[in-house]
Short mmCIF file of N, CA and C in Angstrom, two decimals:
data_model
loop_
_atom_site.label_atom_id
_atom_site.label_comp_id
_atom_site.label_asym_id
_atom_site.label_seq_id
_atom_site.Cartn_x
_atom_site.Cartn_y
_atom_site.Cartn_z
N MET A 17 -41.74 -14.87 -5.02
CA MET A 17 -41.50 -13.89 -3.99
C MET A 17 -41.47 -12.50 -4.63
N LEU A 18 -42.14 -11.55 -4.03
CA LEU A 18 -42.19 -10.19 -4.55
C LEU A 18 -40.94 -9.43 -4.14
N MET A 19 -40.45 -8.62 -5.08
CA MET A 19 -39.30 -7.79 -4.78
C MET A 19 -39.76 -6.40 -4.39
N ALA A 20 -39.03 -5.80 -3.48
CA ALA A 20 -39.30 -4.40 -3.16
C ALA A 20 -38.95 -3.57 -4.38
N SER A 21 -39.58 -2.44 -4.52
CA SER A 21 -39.36 -1.63 -5.72
C SER A 21 -37.90 -1.22 -5.88
N SER A 22 -37.19 -0.98 -4.78
CA SER A 22 -35.78 -0.58 -4.90
C SER A 22 -34.90 -1.75 -5.32
N ASP A 23 -35.33 -3.01 -5.07
CA ASP A 23 -34.54 -4.17 -5.46
C ASP A 23 -34.56 -4.40 -6.96
N LYS A 24 -35.56 -3.90 -7.66
CA LYS A 24 -35.65 -4.07 -9.12
C LYS A 24 -34.46 -3.44 -9.82
N HIS A 25 -33.92 -2.39 -9.24
CA HIS A 25 -32.87 -1.62 -9.91
C HIS A 25 -31.47 -1.95 -9.40
N ARG A 26 -31.37 -2.92 -8.55
CA ARG A 26 -30.04 -3.31 -8.06
C ARG A 26 -29.36 -4.19 -9.09
N GLN A 27 -28.15 -3.80 -9.45
CA GLN A 27 -27.41 -4.50 -10.50
C GLN A 27 -26.73 -5.74 -9.92
N THR A 28 -26.88 -6.85 -10.58
CA THR A 28 -26.19 -8.07 -10.18
C THR A 28 -25.27 -8.60 -11.27
N GLY A 29 -25.41 -8.09 -12.48
CA GLY A 29 -24.58 -8.55 -13.60
C GLY A 29 -23.45 -7.59 -13.92
N LYS A 30 -22.82 -7.84 -15.05
CA LYS A 30 -21.71 -7.00 -15.50
C LYS A 30 -22.18 -5.61 -15.91
N ASN A 31 -21.27 -4.66 -15.83
CA ASN A 31 -21.56 -3.32 -16.33
C ASN A 31 -21.69 -3.38 -17.85
N ARG A 32 -22.60 -2.58 -18.38
CA ARG A 32 -22.83 -2.60 -19.82
C ARG A 32 -22.07 -1.49 -20.55
N ALA A 33 -21.60 -0.51 -19.84
CA ALA A 33 -20.92 0.62 -20.50
C ALA A 33 -19.86 1.21 -19.58
N PHE A 34 -18.90 1.90 -20.20
CA PHE A 34 -17.84 2.54 -19.43
C PHE A 34 -18.41 3.52 -18.41
N ARG A 35 -19.41 4.27 -18.82
CA ARG A 35 -20.02 5.25 -17.93
C ARG A 35 -20.58 4.59 -16.66
N GLN A 36 -21.17 3.42 -16.83
CA GLN A 36 -21.71 2.68 -15.70
C GLN A 36 -20.56 2.21 -14.79
N SER A 37 -19.50 1.71 -15.37
CA SER A 37 -18.33 1.28 -14.61
C SER A 37 -17.72 2.45 -13.84
N LEU A 38 -17.61 3.58 -14.52
CA LEU A 38 -17.07 4.77 -13.88
C LEU A 38 -17.94 5.20 -12.71
N GLY A 39 -19.24 5.15 -12.89
CA GLY A 39 -20.16 5.51 -11.81
C GLY A 39 -19.98 4.64 -10.59
N HIS A 40 -19.82 3.33 -10.81
CA HIS A 40 -19.61 2.41 -9.68
C HIS A 40 -18.26 2.69 -9.00
N ALA A 41 -17.24 2.98 -9.80
CA ALA A 41 -15.92 3.28 -9.24
C ALA A 41 -15.97 4.54 -8.38
N LEU A 42 -16.67 5.55 -8.86
CA LEU A 42 -16.80 6.79 -8.08
C LEU A 42 -17.60 6.56 -6.80
N GLU A 43 -18.62 5.70 -6.87
CA GLU A 43 -19.37 5.34 -5.66
C GLU A 43 -18.46 4.64 -4.66
N GLY A 44 -17.56 3.80 -5.17
CA GLY A 44 -16.61 3.11 -4.30
C GLY A 44 -15.66 4.08 -3.62
N LEU A 45 -15.15 5.05 -4.36
CA LEU A 45 -14.27 6.05 -3.76
C LEU A 45 -15.02 6.90 -2.74
N GLN A 46 -16.27 7.22 -3.04
CA GLN A 46 -17.09 7.98 -2.10
C GLN A 46 -17.30 7.18 -0.82
N ALA A 47 -17.55 5.88 -0.94
CA ALA A 47 -17.73 5.02 0.23
C ALA A 47 -16.44 4.95 1.04
N LEU A 48 -15.30 4.83 0.36
CA LEU A 48 -14.01 4.83 1.06
C LEU A 48 -13.85 6.10 1.89
N PHE A 49 -14.11 7.22 1.26
CA PHE A 49 -13.94 8.50 1.95
C PHE A 49 -14.93 8.64 3.11
N HIS A 50 -16.14 8.21 2.89
CA HIS A 50 -17.20 8.39 3.89
C HIS A 50 -17.04 7.46 5.09
N TYR A 51 -16.71 6.19 4.83
CA TYR A 51 -16.72 5.18 5.88
C TYR A 51 -15.37 4.82 6.47
N GLU A 52 -14.28 5.12 5.78
CA GLU A 52 -12.97 4.66 6.22
C GLU A 52 -12.12 5.81 6.76
N ARG A 53 -12.03 5.89 8.09
CA ARG A 53 -11.27 6.94 8.75
C ARG A 53 -9.81 6.94 8.30
N ASN A 54 -9.20 5.75 8.21
CA ASN A 54 -7.79 5.68 7.84
C ASN A 54 -7.56 6.15 6.41
N PHE A 55 -8.50 5.90 5.51
CA PHE A 55 -8.37 6.40 4.14
C PHE A 55 -8.33 7.93 4.16
N ARG A 56 -9.21 8.54 4.96
CA ARG A 56 -9.21 10.02 5.06
C ARG A 56 -7.88 10.52 5.63
N LYS A 57 -7.33 9.80 6.61
CA LYS A 57 -6.03 10.21 7.18
C LYS A 57 -4.93 10.12 6.12
N HIS A 58 -4.92 9.02 5.38
CA HIS A 58 -3.90 8.86 4.33
C HIS A 58 -4.05 9.94 3.27
N LEU A 59 -5.29 10.26 2.94
CA LEU A 59 -5.55 11.32 1.96
C LEU A 59 -5.05 12.68 2.48
N LEU A 60 -5.26 12.94 3.76
CA LEU A 60 -4.78 14.18 4.37
C LEU A 60 -3.26 14.26 4.32
N PHE A 61 -2.59 13.18 4.75
CA PHE A 61 -1.12 13.20 4.74
C PHE A 61 -0.58 13.29 3.31
N GLY A 62 -1.23 12.62 2.38
CA GLY A 62 -0.82 12.73 0.98
C GLY A 62 -0.98 14.15 0.47
N SER A 63 -2.09 14.79 0.84
CA SER A 63 -2.31 16.19 0.43
C SER A 63 -1.26 17.11 1.02
N LEU A 64 -0.90 16.88 2.28
CA LEU A 64 0.15 17.68 2.91
C LEU A 64 1.49 17.48 2.20
N ALA A 65 1.77 16.25 1.78
CA ALA A 65 3.00 15.98 1.04
C ALA A 65 3.00 16.70 -0.30
N VAL A 66 1.84 16.74 -0.96
CA VAL A 66 1.73 17.46 -2.24
C VAL A 66 1.96 18.96 -2.01
N ILE A 67 1.38 19.52 -0.97
CA ILE A 67 1.59 20.94 -0.66
C ILE A 67 3.07 21.20 -0.38
N ALA A 68 3.69 20.31 0.39
CA ALA A 68 5.13 20.47 0.66
C ALA A 68 5.93 20.38 -0.64
N GLY A 69 5.54 19.48 -1.53
CA GLY A 69 6.22 19.36 -2.82
C GLY A 69 6.10 20.61 -3.66
N LEU A 70 4.91 21.23 -3.61
CA LEU A 70 4.72 22.49 -4.34
C LEU A 70 5.60 23.59 -3.77
N ILE A 71 5.66 23.67 -2.45
CA ILE A 71 6.49 24.69 -1.80
C ILE A 71 7.97 24.46 -2.11
N LEU A 72 8.38 23.19 -2.08
CA LEU A 72 9.79 22.85 -2.32
C LEU A 72 10.17 22.82 -3.80
N GLN A 73 9.18 22.97 -4.68
CA GLN A 73 9.41 22.97 -6.13
C GLN A 73 10.18 21.73 -6.58
N LEU A 74 9.58 20.58 -6.32
CA LEU A 74 10.21 19.31 -6.67
C LEU A 74 10.39 19.18 -8.18
N THR A 75 11.36 18.38 -8.56
CA THR A 75 11.58 18.06 -9.97
C THR A 75 10.55 17.03 -10.41
N ILE A 76 10.47 16.79 -11.71
CA ILE A 76 9.51 15.81 -12.23
C ILE A 76 9.79 14.42 -11.67
N ASN A 77 11.05 14.04 -11.57
CA ASN A 77 11.38 12.72 -11.00
C ASN A 77 10.99 12.63 -9.53
N GLU A 78 11.20 13.69 -8.79
CA GLU A 78 10.80 13.70 -7.38
C GLU A 78 9.28 13.60 -7.26
N TRP A 79 8.56 14.30 -8.14
CA TRP A 79 7.09 14.21 -8.15
C TRP A 79 6.63 12.79 -8.46
N LEU A 80 7.28 12.15 -9.40
CA LEU A 80 6.89 10.78 -9.76
C LEU A 80 7.02 9.85 -8.56
N TRP A 81 8.13 9.94 -7.84
CA TRP A 81 8.32 9.09 -6.66
C TRP A 81 7.30 9.43 -5.57
N LEU A 82 7.09 10.71 -5.36
CA LEU A 82 6.14 11.12 -4.32
C LEU A 82 4.73 10.65 -4.65
N MET A 83 4.30 10.81 -5.89
CA MET A 83 2.95 10.39 -6.28
C MET A 83 2.81 8.87 -6.23
N LEU A 84 3.86 8.16 -6.61
CA LEU A 84 3.84 6.70 -6.50
C LEU A 84 3.62 6.29 -5.05
N ALA A 85 4.34 6.91 -4.14
CA ALA A 85 4.23 6.57 -2.73
C ALA A 85 2.83 6.89 -2.19
N ILE A 86 2.30 8.05 -2.54
CA ILE A 86 0.98 8.45 -2.07
C ILE A 86 -0.09 7.50 -2.59
N PHE A 87 -0.08 7.23 -3.89
CA PHE A 87 -1.10 6.36 -4.47
C PHE A 87 -0.96 4.91 -4.01
N LEU A 88 0.27 4.47 -3.75
CA LEU A 88 0.47 3.12 -3.24
C LEU A 88 -0.21 2.96 -1.88
N VAL A 89 -0.08 3.95 -1.02
CA VAL A 89 -0.73 3.90 0.29
C VAL A 89 -2.25 3.89 0.12
N LEU A 90 -2.78 4.75 -0.73
CA LEU A 90 -4.23 4.80 -0.94
C LEU A 90 -4.75 3.48 -1.52
N ILE A 91 -4.01 2.89 -2.45
CA ILE A 91 -4.42 1.60 -3.03
C ILE A 91 -4.35 0.50 -1.98
N ALA A 92 -3.30 0.51 -1.16
CA ALA A 92 -3.18 -0.50 -0.10
C ALA A 92 -4.34 -0.37 0.88
N GLU A 93 -4.71 0.83 1.23
CA GLU A 93 -5.84 1.04 2.14
C GLU A 93 -7.14 0.57 1.49
N THR A 94 -7.27 0.77 0.20
CA THR A 94 -8.44 0.28 -0.52
C THR A 94 -8.51 -1.24 -0.46
N LEU A 95 -7.40 -1.91 -0.73
CA LEU A 95 -7.37 -3.37 -0.68
C LEU A 95 -7.63 -3.88 0.74
N ASN A 96 -7.11 -3.19 1.73
CA ASN A 96 -7.36 -3.55 3.12
C ASN A 96 -8.85 -3.47 3.43
N THR A 97 -9.49 -2.43 2.95
CA THR A 97 -10.94 -2.26 3.16
C THR A 97 -11.71 -3.39 2.50
N ILE A 98 -11.30 -3.78 1.31
CA ILE A 98 -11.96 -4.88 0.60
C ILE A 98 -11.83 -6.17 1.41
N VAL A 99 -10.62 -6.47 1.86
CA VAL A 99 -10.40 -7.70 2.64
C VAL A 99 -11.27 -7.69 3.89
N GLU A 100 -11.28 -6.58 4.61
CA GLU A 100 -12.08 -6.50 5.83
C GLU A 100 -13.56 -6.72 5.54
N ALA A 101 -14.07 -6.10 4.48
CA ALA A 101 -15.49 -6.23 4.15
C ALA A 101 -15.84 -7.66 3.77
N VAL A 102 -15.02 -8.30 2.96
CA VAL A 102 -15.30 -9.66 2.52
C VAL A 102 -15.20 -10.63 3.70
N VAL A 103 -14.18 -10.47 4.52
CA VAL A 103 -14.03 -11.33 5.69
C VAL A 103 -15.24 -11.17 6.62
N ASP A 104 -15.63 -9.94 6.88
CA ASP A 104 -16.79 -9.70 7.74
C ASP A 104 -18.06 -10.29 7.13
N LEU A 105 -18.19 -10.20 5.82
CA LEU A 105 -19.36 -10.78 5.14
C LEU A 105 -19.41 -12.30 5.32
N VAL A 106 -18.24 -12.92 5.24
CA VAL A 106 -18.18 -14.38 5.32
C VAL A 106 -18.34 -14.88 6.75
N VAL A 107 -17.63 -14.30 7.70
CA VAL A 107 -17.64 -14.84 9.07
C VAL A 107 -18.64 -14.16 9.98
N GLY A 108 -19.13 -12.99 9.58
CA GLY A 108 -20.08 -12.27 10.44
C GLY A 108 -19.45 -11.95 11.78
N GLN A 109 -20.15 -12.24 12.85
CA GLN A 109 -19.66 -11.96 14.20
C GLN A 109 -18.87 -13.13 14.79
N THR A 110 -18.64 -14.17 14.00
CA THR A 110 -17.92 -15.35 14.46
C THR A 110 -16.41 -15.11 14.36
N TYR A 111 -15.67 -15.50 15.41
CA TYR A 111 -14.21 -15.39 15.36
C TYR A 111 -13.64 -16.59 14.62
N HIS A 112 -12.71 -16.32 13.71
CA HIS A 112 -11.99 -17.40 13.04
C HIS A 112 -10.55 -16.95 12.86
N GLU A 113 -9.63 -17.84 13.18
CA GLU A 113 -8.21 -17.50 13.11
C GLU A 113 -7.77 -17.08 11.70
N LEU A 114 -8.31 -17.72 10.66
CA LEU A 114 -7.95 -17.34 9.29
C LEU A 114 -8.50 -15.96 8.94
N ALA A 115 -9.67 -15.62 9.48
CA ALA A 115 -10.23 -14.28 9.25
C ALA A 115 -9.32 -13.24 9.88
N LYS A 116 -8.86 -13.51 11.10
CA LYS A 116 -7.95 -12.59 11.78
C LYS A 116 -6.66 -12.44 10.99
N ARG A 117 -6.12 -13.56 10.51
CA ARG A 117 -4.88 -13.52 9.74
C ARG A 117 -5.05 -12.70 8.47
N ALA A 118 -6.15 -12.90 7.77
CA ALA A 118 -6.40 -12.15 6.53
C ALA A 118 -6.45 -10.65 6.81
N LYS A 119 -7.16 -10.26 7.87
CA LYS A 119 -7.26 -8.84 8.21
C LYS A 119 -5.91 -8.28 8.65
N ASP A 120 -5.17 -9.05 9.44
CA ASP A 120 -3.86 -8.59 9.91
C ASP A 120 -2.87 -8.44 8.76
N VAL A 121 -2.88 -9.39 7.83
CA VAL A 121 -1.97 -9.31 6.68
C VAL A 121 -2.33 -8.10 5.80
N ALA A 122 -3.62 -7.87 5.60
CA ALA A 122 -4.05 -6.71 4.80
C ALA A 122 -3.61 -5.41 5.48
N ALA A 123 -3.76 -5.34 6.79
CA ALA A 123 -3.31 -4.15 7.53
C ALA A 123 -1.80 -4.01 7.46
N GLY A 124 -1.09 -5.14 7.49
CA GLY A 124 0.36 -5.11 7.34
C GLY A 124 0.79 -4.56 6.00
N GLY A 125 0.01 -4.87 4.96
CA GLY A 125 0.30 -4.32 3.64
C GLY A 125 0.19 -2.80 3.62
N VAL A 126 -0.80 -2.28 4.32
CA VAL A 126 -0.95 -0.82 4.42
C VAL A 126 0.25 -0.23 5.17
N LEU A 127 0.66 -0.90 6.24
CA LEU A 127 1.81 -0.43 7.01
C LEU A 127 3.08 -0.40 6.14
N LEU A 128 3.29 -1.44 5.36
CA LEU A 128 4.45 -1.45 4.46
C LEU A 128 4.40 -0.31 3.45
N ALA A 129 3.23 -0.08 2.88
CA ALA A 129 3.08 1.02 1.92
C ALA A 129 3.34 2.37 2.60
N ALA A 130 2.85 2.53 3.83
CA ALA A 130 3.05 3.78 4.55
C ALA A 130 4.54 3.98 4.88
N LEU A 131 5.22 2.91 5.26
CA LEU A 131 6.67 3.02 5.52
C LEU A 131 7.42 3.40 4.25
N PHE A 132 7.04 2.80 3.13
CA PHE A 132 7.62 3.16 1.84
C PHE A 132 7.41 4.65 1.57
N ALA A 133 6.20 5.13 1.84
CA ALA A 133 5.89 6.55 1.59
C ALA A 133 6.74 7.46 2.47
N VAL A 134 6.93 7.09 3.71
CA VAL A 134 7.77 7.90 4.61
C VAL A 134 9.21 7.92 4.09
N ILE A 135 9.71 6.78 3.68
CA ILE A 135 11.09 6.71 3.16
C ILE A 135 11.22 7.55 1.89
N VAL A 136 10.27 7.41 0.98
CA VAL A 136 10.31 8.20 -0.26
C VAL A 136 10.22 9.69 0.07
N GLY A 137 9.31 10.04 0.95
CA GLY A 137 9.18 11.45 1.34
C GLY A 137 10.47 12.00 1.90
N ALA A 138 11.13 11.23 2.75
CA ALA A 138 12.40 11.68 3.33
C ALA A 138 13.48 11.79 2.26
N LEU A 139 13.58 10.77 1.39
CA LEU A 139 14.62 10.79 0.35
C LEU A 139 14.40 11.92 -0.65
N VAL A 140 13.17 12.28 -0.90
CA VAL A 140 12.86 13.32 -1.87
C VAL A 140 12.97 14.71 -1.25
N MET A 141 12.42 14.87 -0.06
CA MET A 141 12.28 16.22 0.50
C MET A 141 13.45 16.68 1.36
N LEU A 142 14.11 15.77 2.06
CA LEU A 142 15.21 16.20 2.93
C LEU A 142 16.36 16.85 2.16
N PRO A 143 16.80 16.29 1.02
CA PRO A 143 17.86 16.98 0.26
C PRO A 143 17.43 18.37 -0.23
N VAL A 144 16.18 18.50 -0.63
CA VAL A 144 15.68 19.80 -1.08
C VAL A 144 15.66 20.78 0.09
N LEU A 145 15.18 20.32 1.24
CA LEU A 145 15.19 21.17 2.44
C LEU A 145 16.62 21.55 2.81
N GLY A 146 17.56 20.62 2.64
CA GLY A 146 18.96 20.90 2.95
C GLY A 146 19.53 22.02 2.08
N ARG A 147 19.07 22.12 0.85
CA ARG A 147 19.55 23.19 -0.04
C ARG A 147 18.97 24.54 0.39
N TRP A 148 17.84 24.52 1.08
CA TRP A 148 17.20 25.76 1.52
C TRP A 148 17.89 26.36 2.74
N PHE A 149 18.54 25.49 3.53
CA PHE A 149 19.11 25.97 4.80
C PHE A 149 20.61 25.87 4.82
#
């Protein structure tokens, strides 16, 4: 069977160099940003939290907690996207109860991470705001 010219360059094996791995990782982040509305929302809210942290002049420990919360949400959204893509690849347009459960659990993980971020944001920023007023 003849391959299309673009198929010749599609990688199916392991990455051969760090630069190649990095390129694929950056393509993945670009795809997340481009295709996943919720990832963009989480990125926006994380950016707003960083701006608020700059204004409030957080301590290093407060920054560590805030960045942990922000990145945890972004990582959870990434894993949710992976689960959704793999489930859709496997089941296609067919409904399956286990597919629904996998997607719901992945979405629940994002919700837990987001709740953690809200709690961390409140614990870090409310005392600082209290000192301002």
